[in-house]
Amino acid sequence: QQSLVFACRSADMLTRAYTQQRLALRHRQYTQLPTVLGCSLGDSLFNAVQQQQFLQVFSGAAVPLQWRFIEGQEGNYNWETSDLQIEWALANNLLIRGGPLLDFSVGGLPAWLAQWEHDFWNLQSFVCDFVETVVSRYHGRVRIWEVAARGNSGGELAMAEENRLTLVAKVLEVARRVDEDGQFLIRIDQPWGDYQARGQHKLSPLHFADALVRAGIALSAINLEIGVGYTPSGSPSRDLLDFSRMIDFWSVLGIPLQVTLAFPSATAPDPSVTTDLDVDPGSWRLPVSEPAQAAWLEEHISLLLAKAGVVAVFWNHLADCQPHRFPHAGLLRPDGSRKPAIDSLQKLKHVHWPGS
């Protein structure tokens, strides 16, 4: 056991040295790194304090545009929150990423769609209609579209893996037909493929994305969702070297990468969480805490900034008072006060985007 501990520590030391070297080389070329640092705006509106905290750190905003919130009842659309979020992001010159429009994880699609889960062709029609509607509405204001999320792991509507792949390919075609100049990406969760241990998937995460590429689907980027320290559908902690190798592994597709991160700051029950995810208390070298979250964030975002193939890094959500997927992963506590992690982000911003 002691040998394994020393091996992991050595791997971390080696990767930190690599990160410092690569960042120094990148800064010789760029005073401000070209990588976007962003965060999701969540499914509710920010108050004035949250807006200020967001703008102090981030240059990119992910506007969810999730179907289950926009069309909670069939045929009744509620665009109010999305409209206001996009207006606010535009007014503050933030890079906007719209989506994910479709979330294939458990509970990610409108409940009323369940009546069509065994009628794939009607289901496809409803899905394509929504994608066409939302892309048409925000065409010209949103240029980067995250069309589908978690299609590789699935879980919603008992949909077969082959049908999910077909559906993702179809909606990407529909979105591109509506916005010919847009950039379109998909989100891959658990990019190491941990969910394959359940024996319900034939395709690895990389093979799922590669199948789309081989089918002639033009992807502008792939967003890797890495939620470390969560069970049952998060990613166990790896050492920094394994994390670095995973990013390099995905780079073989030759497609720019975006990365969405989450890491917990506490283990207690989270009243605002919207999923069945729990915190795994033994997930990293440090016990789960706010300082551990800050240390993990700083280490891993620094590594991602050192990778030329990573064009954007997003944090999963800003405030723990918002409804959110990953427990205790926010940068602000439920009472609105700052966690150490947001100070770590601000320090990274001053180093890698001076004067911004």
Short mmCIF file of C-alpha atoms in Angstrom, two decimals:
data_model
loop_
_atom_site.label_atom_id
_atom_site.label_comp_id
_atom_site.label_asym_id
_atom_site.label_seq_id
_atom_site.Cartn_x
_atom_site.Cartn_y
_atom_site.Cartn_z
CA GLN A 1 0.00 0.00 0.00
CA GLN A 2 2.83 2.39 0.85
CA SER A 3 4.36 1.78 -2.59
CA LEU A 4 1.07 2.76 -4.24
CA VAL A 5 0.92 5.94 -2.17
CA PHE A 6 4.47 6.89 -3.21
CA ALA A 7 3.68 6.10 -6.85
CA CYS A 8 0.61 8.36 -6.82
CA ARG A 9 2.53 11.17 -5.13
CA SER A 10 5.31 10.86 -7.70
CA ALA A 11 2.77 10.96 -10.54
CA ASP A 12 1.26 14.14 -9.09
CA MET A 13 4.69 15.78 -8.72
CA LEU A 14 5.59 14.89 -12.30
CA THR A 15 2.32 16.28 -13.64
CA ARG A 16 2.64 19.51 -11.65
CA ALA A 17 6.09 20.04 -13.17
CA TYR A 18 4.64 19.38 -16.63
CA THR A 19 1.82 21.86 -15.95
CA GLN A 20 4.22 24.62 -14.89
CA GLN A 21 6.40 24.05 -17.95
CA ARG A 22 3.50 24.01 -20.40
CA LEU A 23 1.88 27.11 -18.89
CA ALA A 24 5.18 28.98 -19.13
CA LEU A 25 5.43 28.03 -22.81
CA ARG A 26 1.85 29.09 -23.48
CA HIS A 27 2.40 32.45 -21.81
CA ARG A 28 5.37 33.12 -24.09
CA GLN A 29 2.85 33.01 -26.92
CA TYR A 30 -0.16 34.56 -25.14
CA THR A 31 -0.25 37.25 -22.47
CA GLN A 32 -3.83 36.17 -21.83
CA LEU A 33 -4.55 32.50 -22.47
CA PRO A 34 -7.10 31.88 -25.26
CA THR A 35 -8.97 29.37 -23.07
CA VAL A 36 -12.43 30.46 -21.90
CA LEU A 37 -13.16 30.20 -18.16
CA GLY A 38 -16.90 29.89 -17.61
CA CYS A 39 -19.71 28.65 -15.40
CA SER A 40 -23.31 27.58 -15.81
CA LEU A 41 -25.97 30.18 -15.01
CA GLY A 42 -28.20 27.40 -13.66
CA ASP A 43 -31.95 27.05 -13.93
CA SER A 44 -32.84 30.13 -11.87
CA LEU A 45 -31.93 33.81 -12.11
CA PHE A 46 -28.99 35.29 -10.20
CA ASN A 47 -29.51 38.04 -7.67
CA ALA A 48 -27.34 41.17 -7.84
CA VAL A 49 -24.64 39.78 -5.54
CA GLN A 50 -24.38 36.54 -7.51
CA GLN A 51 -24.14 38.49 -10.76
CA GLN A 52 -21.25 40.52 -9.36
CA GLN A 53 -19.41 37.42 -8.10
CA PHE A 54 -19.84 35.73 -11.49
CA LEU A 55 -18.50 38.68 -13.47
CA GLN A 56 -15.44 39.00 -11.24
CA VAL A 57 -14.24 35.55 -12.31
CA PHE A 58 -15.82 34.24 -15.51
CA SER A 59 -15.72 35.20 -19.18
CA GLY A 60 -18.13 32.49 -20.37
CA ALA A 61 -21.72 31.66 -19.45
CA ALA A 62 -23.53 28.38 -20.06
CA VAL A 63 -27.28 29.03 -20.39
CA PRO A 64 -28.95 25.64 -19.76
CA LEU A 65 -32.00 25.93 -22.09
CA GLN A 66 -33.12 22.55 -20.77
CA TRP A 67 -36.25 21.10 -22.32
CA ARG A 68 -37.76 19.89 -19.04
CA PHE A 69 -37.82 23.46 -17.72
CA ILE A 70 -38.85 25.22 -20.91
CA GLU A 71 -41.67 22.82 -21.86
CA GLY A 72 -42.63 21.19 -18.58
CA GLN A 73 -46.13 20.68 -19.97
CA GLU A 74 -46.57 19.58 -23.56
CA GLY A 75 -47.11 22.59 -25.83
CA ASN A 76 -46.64 25.19 -23.07
CA TYR A 77 -43.31 27.00 -23.38
CA ASN A 78 -41.77 29.17 -20.67
CA TRP A 79 -38.89 31.22 -22.05
CA GLU A 80 -38.73 33.88 -19.34
CA THR A 81 -35.66 32.65 -17.44
CA SER A 82 -33.73 31.76 -20.59
CA ASP A 83 -34.52 35.11 -22.25
CA LEU A 84 -33.34 37.06 -19.22
CA GLN A 85 -30.17 34.98 -18.82
CA ILE A 86 -29.19 35.47 -22.45
CA GLU A 87 -29.92 39.21 -22.31
CA TRP A 88 -27.76 39.53 -19.18
CA ALA A 89 -24.89 37.53 -20.69
CA LEU A 90 -24.96 39.60 -23.89
CA ALA A 91 -25.08 42.87 -21.94
CA ASN A 92 -21.94 41.81 -20.06
CA ASN A 93 -20.03 40.61 -23.15
CA LEU A 94 -19.85 37.01 -21.98
CA LEU A 95 -19.23 34.16 -24.39
CA ILE A 96 -22.52 32.23 -24.42
CA ARG A 97 -22.91 28.48 -24.70
CA GLY A 98 -26.54 27.40 -25.00
CA GLY A 99 -27.57 24.05 -23.61
CA PRO A 100 -27.58 21.20 -23.05
CA LEU A 101 -30.88 21.27 -24.94
CA LEU A 102 -31.35 17.54 -24.34
CA ASP A 103 -30.23 15.65 -21.24
CA PHE A 104 -30.38 11.87 -21.59
CA SER A 105 -29.68 11.12 -17.92
CA VAL A 106 -32.43 10.02 -15.52
CA GLY A 107 -35.01 12.81 -15.16
CA GLY A 108 -33.33 14.95 -17.80
CA LEU A 109 -36.23 15.10 -20.27
CA PRO A 110 -39.82 16.35 -19.77
CA ALA A 111 -41.94 13.89 -17.78
CA TRP A 112 -44.73 13.98 -20.38
CA LEU A 113 -42.36 12.46 -22.93
CA ALA A 114 -42.54 9.10 -21.10
CA GLN A 115 -45.73 8.16 -22.94
CA TRP A 116 -43.66 7.98 -26.15
CA GLU A 117 -40.68 6.03 -24.82
CA HIS A 118 -41.67 2.88 -26.76
CA ASP A 119 -42.51 4.79 -29.95
CA PHE A 120 -39.09 5.88 -31.19
CA TRP A 121 -40.27 7.65 -34.35
CA ASN A 122 -42.79 9.86 -32.55
CA LEU A 123 -40.22 10.47 -29.81
CA GLN A 124 -37.69 11.56 -32.42
CA SER A 125 -40.25 13.93 -33.93
CA PHE A 126 -40.90 15.64 -30.57
CA VAL A 127 -37.17 15.90 -29.83
CA CYS A 128 -36.33 17.39 -33.22
CA ASP A 129 -39.21 19.86 -32.99
CA PHE A 130 -37.92 21.20 -29.68
CA VAL A 131 -34.33 21.53 -30.92
CA GLU A 132 -35.52 23.35 -34.03
CA THR A 133 -37.71 25.66 -31.93
CA VAL A 134 -35.04 26.68 -29.42
CA VAL A 135 -32.24 27.12 -31.98
CA SER A 136 -34.56 29.24 -34.15
CA ARG A 137 -35.53 31.41 -31.18
CA TYR A 138 -31.97 32.27 -30.17
CA HIS A 139 -30.36 32.17 -33.61
CA GLY A 140 -27.93 35.08 -33.87
CA ARG A 141 -27.70 35.56 -30.10
CA VAL A 142 -26.30 32.13 -29.25
CA ARG A 143 -23.53 30.84 -31.51
CA ILE A 144 -22.28 27.86 -29.50
CA TRP A 145 -24.82 25.10 -28.90
CA GLU A 146 -24.47 22.14 -26.56
CA VAL A 147 -27.13 20.06 -28.25
CA ALA A 148 -27.10 16.87 -26.16
CA ALA A 149 -25.67 15.73 -22.84
CA ARG A 150 -24.96 12.30 -21.37
CA GLY A 151 -26.11 10.43 -24.46
CA ASN A 152 -23.21 8.04 -23.93
CA SER A 153 -24.38 6.88 -20.48
CA GLY A 154 -28.13 7.51 -20.83
CA GLY A 155 -30.69 6.32 -18.29
CA GLU A 156 -33.75 8.30 -19.40
CA LEU A 157 -36.85 6.65 -20.93
CA ALA A 158 -35.22 3.19 -21.00
CA MET A 159 -33.76 4.18 -24.37
CA ALA A 160 -31.42 1.71 -26.04
CA GLU A 161 -27.85 2.83 -26.66
CA GLU A 162 -28.27 2.53 -30.44
CA ASN A 163 -31.40 4.72 -30.34
CA ARG A 164 -29.63 7.36 -28.24
CA LEU A 165 -26.79 7.48 -30.74
CA THR A 166 -29.25 7.79 -33.64
CA LEU A 167 -31.17 10.53 -31.84
CA VAL A 168 -28.05 12.55 -31.01
CA ALA A 169 -26.92 12.37 -34.64
CA LYS A 170 -30.37 13.45 -35.85
CA VAL A 171 -30.69 16.47 -33.56
CA LEU A 172 -27.19 17.65 -34.48
CA GLU A 173 -28.27 17.59 -38.12
CA VAL A 174 -31.47 19.50 -37.30
CA ALA A 175 -29.62 22.15 -35.29
CA ARG A 176 -27.06 22.71 -38.05
CA ARG A 177 -29.83 23.03 -40.63
CA VAL A 178 -31.39 25.85 -38.60
CA ASP A 179 -28.12 27.65 -37.76
CA GLU A 180 -25.60 26.95 -40.51
CA ASP A 181 -22.97 29.19 -38.91
CA GLY A 182 -23.37 27.85 -35.38
CA GLN A 183 -20.91 25.72 -33.43
CA PHE A 184 -22.33 22.45 -32.13
CA LEU A 185 -21.06 20.15 -29.43
CA ILE A 186 -22.16 17.26 -27.25
CA ARG A 187 -21.44 16.53 -23.60
CA ILE A 188 -19.84 13.23 -22.62
CA ASP A 189 -20.15 12.36 -18.93
CA GLN A 190 -17.88 9.98 -16.99
CA PRO A 191 -15.24 10.13 -19.76
CA TRP A 192 -13.21 7.28 -18.25
CA GLY A 193 -16.22 5.03 -18.87
CA ASP A 194 -16.87 3.99 -15.26
CA TYR A 195 -20.54 3.32 -16.04
CA GLN A 196 -19.53 0.45 -18.35
CA ALA A 197 -18.95 -1.69 -15.27
CA ARG A 198 -22.74 -2.16 -15.12
CA GLY A 199 -22.58 -4.15 -18.35
CA GLN A 200 -25.36 -2.19 -20.08
CA HIS A 201 -23.27 -0.41 -22.72
CA LYS A 202 -21.46 -1.66 -25.80
CA LEU A 203 -19.73 1.62 -26.65
CA SER A 204 -17.08 3.32 -24.57
CA PRO A 205 -17.44 7.11 -24.21
CA LEU A 206 -14.78 7.68 -26.87
CA HIS A 207 -16.39 5.18 -29.26
CA PHE A 208 -19.76 6.91 -28.81
CA ALA A 209 -18.26 10.22 -29.93
CA ASP A 210 -16.18 8.57 -32.64
CA ALA A 211 -19.30 6.92 -34.09
CA LEU A 212 -20.81 10.37 -34.63
CA VAL A 213 -17.64 11.64 -36.28
CA ARG A 214 -17.45 8.58 -38.56
CA ALA A 215 -21.09 9.14 -39.53
CA GLY A 216 -20.09 12.52 -40.94
CA ILE A 217 -21.49 14.62 -38.07
CA ALA A 218 -19.40 17.79 -37.81
CA LEU A 219 -18.72 18.43 -34.12
CA SER A 220 -17.18 21.79 -33.23
CA ALA A 221 -16.14 20.51 -29.80
CA ILE A 222 -16.74 17.80 -27.21
CA ASN A 223 -17.56 18.78 -23.64
CA LEU A 224 -16.20 16.33 -21.07
CA GLU A 225 -18.18 16.39 -17.81
CA ILE A 226 -15.98 15.38 -14.88
CA GLY A 227 -17.73 15.27 -11.53
CA VAL A 228 -15.19 13.81 -9.11
CA GLY A 229 -16.26 12.53 -5.71
CA TYR A 230 -19.84 11.55 -6.51
CA THR A 231 -21.73 8.29 -6.56
CA PRO A 232 -23.37 6.46 -8.32
CA SER A 233 -22.72 8.32 -11.59
CA GLY A 234 -19.72 10.51 -10.95
CA SER A 235 -16.05 9.79 -11.55
CA PRO A 236 -13.75 8.39 -8.85
CA SER A 237 -10.67 10.46 -8.13
CA ARG A 238 -7.56 9.79 -10.19
CA ASP A 239 -4.06 11.09 -9.78
CA LEU A 240 -3.08 14.11 -11.88
CA LEU A 241 -1.12 11.99 -14.35
CA ASP A 242 -4.15 9.81 -15.11
CA PHE A 243 -6.28 12.95 -15.46
CA SER A 244 -3.74 14.41 -17.90
CA ARG A 245 -3.55 11.19 -19.92
CA MET A 246 -7.34 11.07 -20.20
CA ILE A 247 -7.40 14.56 -21.75
CA ASP A 248 -4.64 13.54 -24.17
CA PHE A 249 -6.56 10.36 -25.00
CA TRP A 250 -9.63 12.36 -26.00
CA SER A 251 -7.50 14.71 -28.06
CA VAL A 252 -6.82 11.91 -30.57
CA LEU A 253 -10.19 12.69 -32.17
CA GLY A 254 -8.72 15.99 -33.37
CA ILE A 255 -11.73 17.90 -32.01
CA PRO A 256 -11.40 20.83 -29.55
CA LEU A 257 -12.32 19.94 -25.98
CA GLN A 258 -14.37 21.78 -23.42
CA VAL A 259 -14.37 20.48 -19.86
CA THR A 260 -17.09 20.91 -17.23
CA LEU A 261 -15.96 20.25 -13.65
CA ALA A 262 -17.57 19.60 -10.28
CA PHE A 263 -16.08 18.71 -6.89
CA PRO A 264 -17.82 18.73 -3.48
CA SER A 265 -17.06 20.95 -0.51
CA ALA A 266 -19.11 19.03 2.10
CA THR A 267 -20.64 15.60 2.74
CA ALA A 268 -23.92 16.53 4.47
CA PRO A 269 -27.26 16.13 2.65
CA ASP A 270 -27.79 18.89 0.07
CA PRO A 271 -31.41 20.17 0.01
CA SER A 272 -31.04 21.84 -3.41
CA VAL A 273 -29.72 18.86 -5.35
CA THR A 274 -31.95 17.63 -8.20
CA THR A 275 -30.40 14.17 -8.75
CA ASP A 276 -29.74 10.96 -6.82
CA LEU A 277 -26.03 11.77 -6.54
CA ASP A 278 -24.31 11.54 -3.16
CA VAL A 279 -20.85 12.66 -2.09
CA ASP A 280 -18.21 9.95 -1.73
CA PRO A 281 -16.28 11.11 1.37
CA GLY A 282 -13.12 9.15 0.53
CA SER A 283 -12.79 10.31 -3.02
CA TRP A 284 -9.51 12.29 -2.92
CA ARG A 285 -6.24 12.52 -1.03
CA LEU A 286 -7.78 15.15 1.29
CA PRO A 287 -11.04 14.73 3.20
CA VAL A 288 -13.97 16.52 1.54
CA SER A 289 -14.03 20.13 2.72
CA GLU A 290 -14.07 23.65 1.35
CA PRO A 291 -10.24 23.94 1.38
CA ALA A 292 -10.00 20.56 -0.39
CA GLN A 293 -12.42 21.78 -3.07
CA ALA A 294 -10.27 24.88 -3.60
CA ALA A 295 -7.07 22.82 -3.84
CA TRP A 296 -8.62 20.31 -6.27
CA LEU A 297 -10.01 23.09 -8.45
CA GLU A 298 -6.72 24.97 -8.63
CA GLU A 299 -4.68 21.87 -9.48
CA HIS A 300 -6.99 20.52 -12.14
CA ILE A 301 -7.93 23.77 -13.85
CA SER A 302 -4.24 24.69 -14.04
CA LEU A 303 -3.58 21.37 -15.76
CA LEU A 304 -6.43 21.94 -18.22
CA LEU A 305 -5.15 25.44 -19.03
CA ALA A 306 -1.81 23.86 -19.93
CA LYS A 307 -3.51 21.77 -22.65
CA ALA A 308 -3.72 23.54 -26.01
CA GLY A 309 -6.55 21.22 -27.08
CA VAL A 310 -8.80 22.43 -24.24
CA VAL A 311 -10.57 25.57 -25.46
CA ALA A 312 -12.90 26.14 -22.49
CA VAL A 313 -13.22 25.14 -18.84
CA PHE A 314 -16.60 25.50 -17.13
CA TRP A 315 -17.56 25.03 -13.49
CA ASN A 316 -20.85 23.19 -12.98
CA HIS A 317 -22.72 25.84 -10.97
CA LEU A 318 -22.09 29.04 -9.06
CA ALA A 319 -24.23 28.95 -5.93
CA ASP A 320 -25.45 26.11 -3.73
CA CYS A 321 -28.76 27.90 -3.17
CA GLN A 322 -29.65 27.19 -6.83
CA PRO A 323 -31.10 23.84 -7.90
CA HIS A 324 -28.10 21.82 -9.08
CA ARG A 325 -26.93 18.39 -10.21
CA PHE A 326 -23.79 17.87 -8.10
CA PRO A 327 -24.15 18.22 -4.29
CA HIS A 328 -22.14 21.01 -2.62
CA ALA A 329 -20.20 21.80 -5.83
CA GLY A 330 -21.04 25.51 -5.88
CA LEU A 331 -18.56 28.31 -5.32
CA LEU A 332 -20.94 30.22 -3.06
CA ARG A 333 -22.54 28.81 0.07
CA PRO A 334 -26.36 28.65 0.37
CA ASP A 335 -26.28 31.95 2.30
CA GLY A 336 -24.39 33.60 -0.59
CA SER A 337 -21.00 33.84 1.11
CA ARG A 338 -17.85 32.88 -0.77
CA LYS A 339 -16.09 29.55 -0.51
CA PRO A 340 -12.29 29.40 -0.81
CA ALA A 341 -12.69 27.85 -4.29
CA ILE A 342 -13.87 31.11 -5.84
CA ASP A 343 -10.80 32.85 -4.42
CA SER A 344 -8.65 30.18 -6.09
CA LEU A 345 -10.40 30.88 -9.38
CA GLN A 346 -9.86 34.60 -8.99
CA LYS A 347 -6.16 33.97 -8.40
CA LEU A 348 -5.98 31.85 -11.57
CA LYS A 349 -7.71 34.63 -13.49
CA HIS A 350 -5.16 37.23 -12.37
CA VAL A 351 -2.27 34.95 -13.38
CA HIS A 352 -3.55 33.69 -16.73
CA TRP A 353 -5.77 36.57 -17.88
CA PRO A 354 -4.04 39.65 -16.41
CA GLY A 355 -5.94 42.88 -16.83
CA SER A 356 -9.19 41.20 -17.84
#
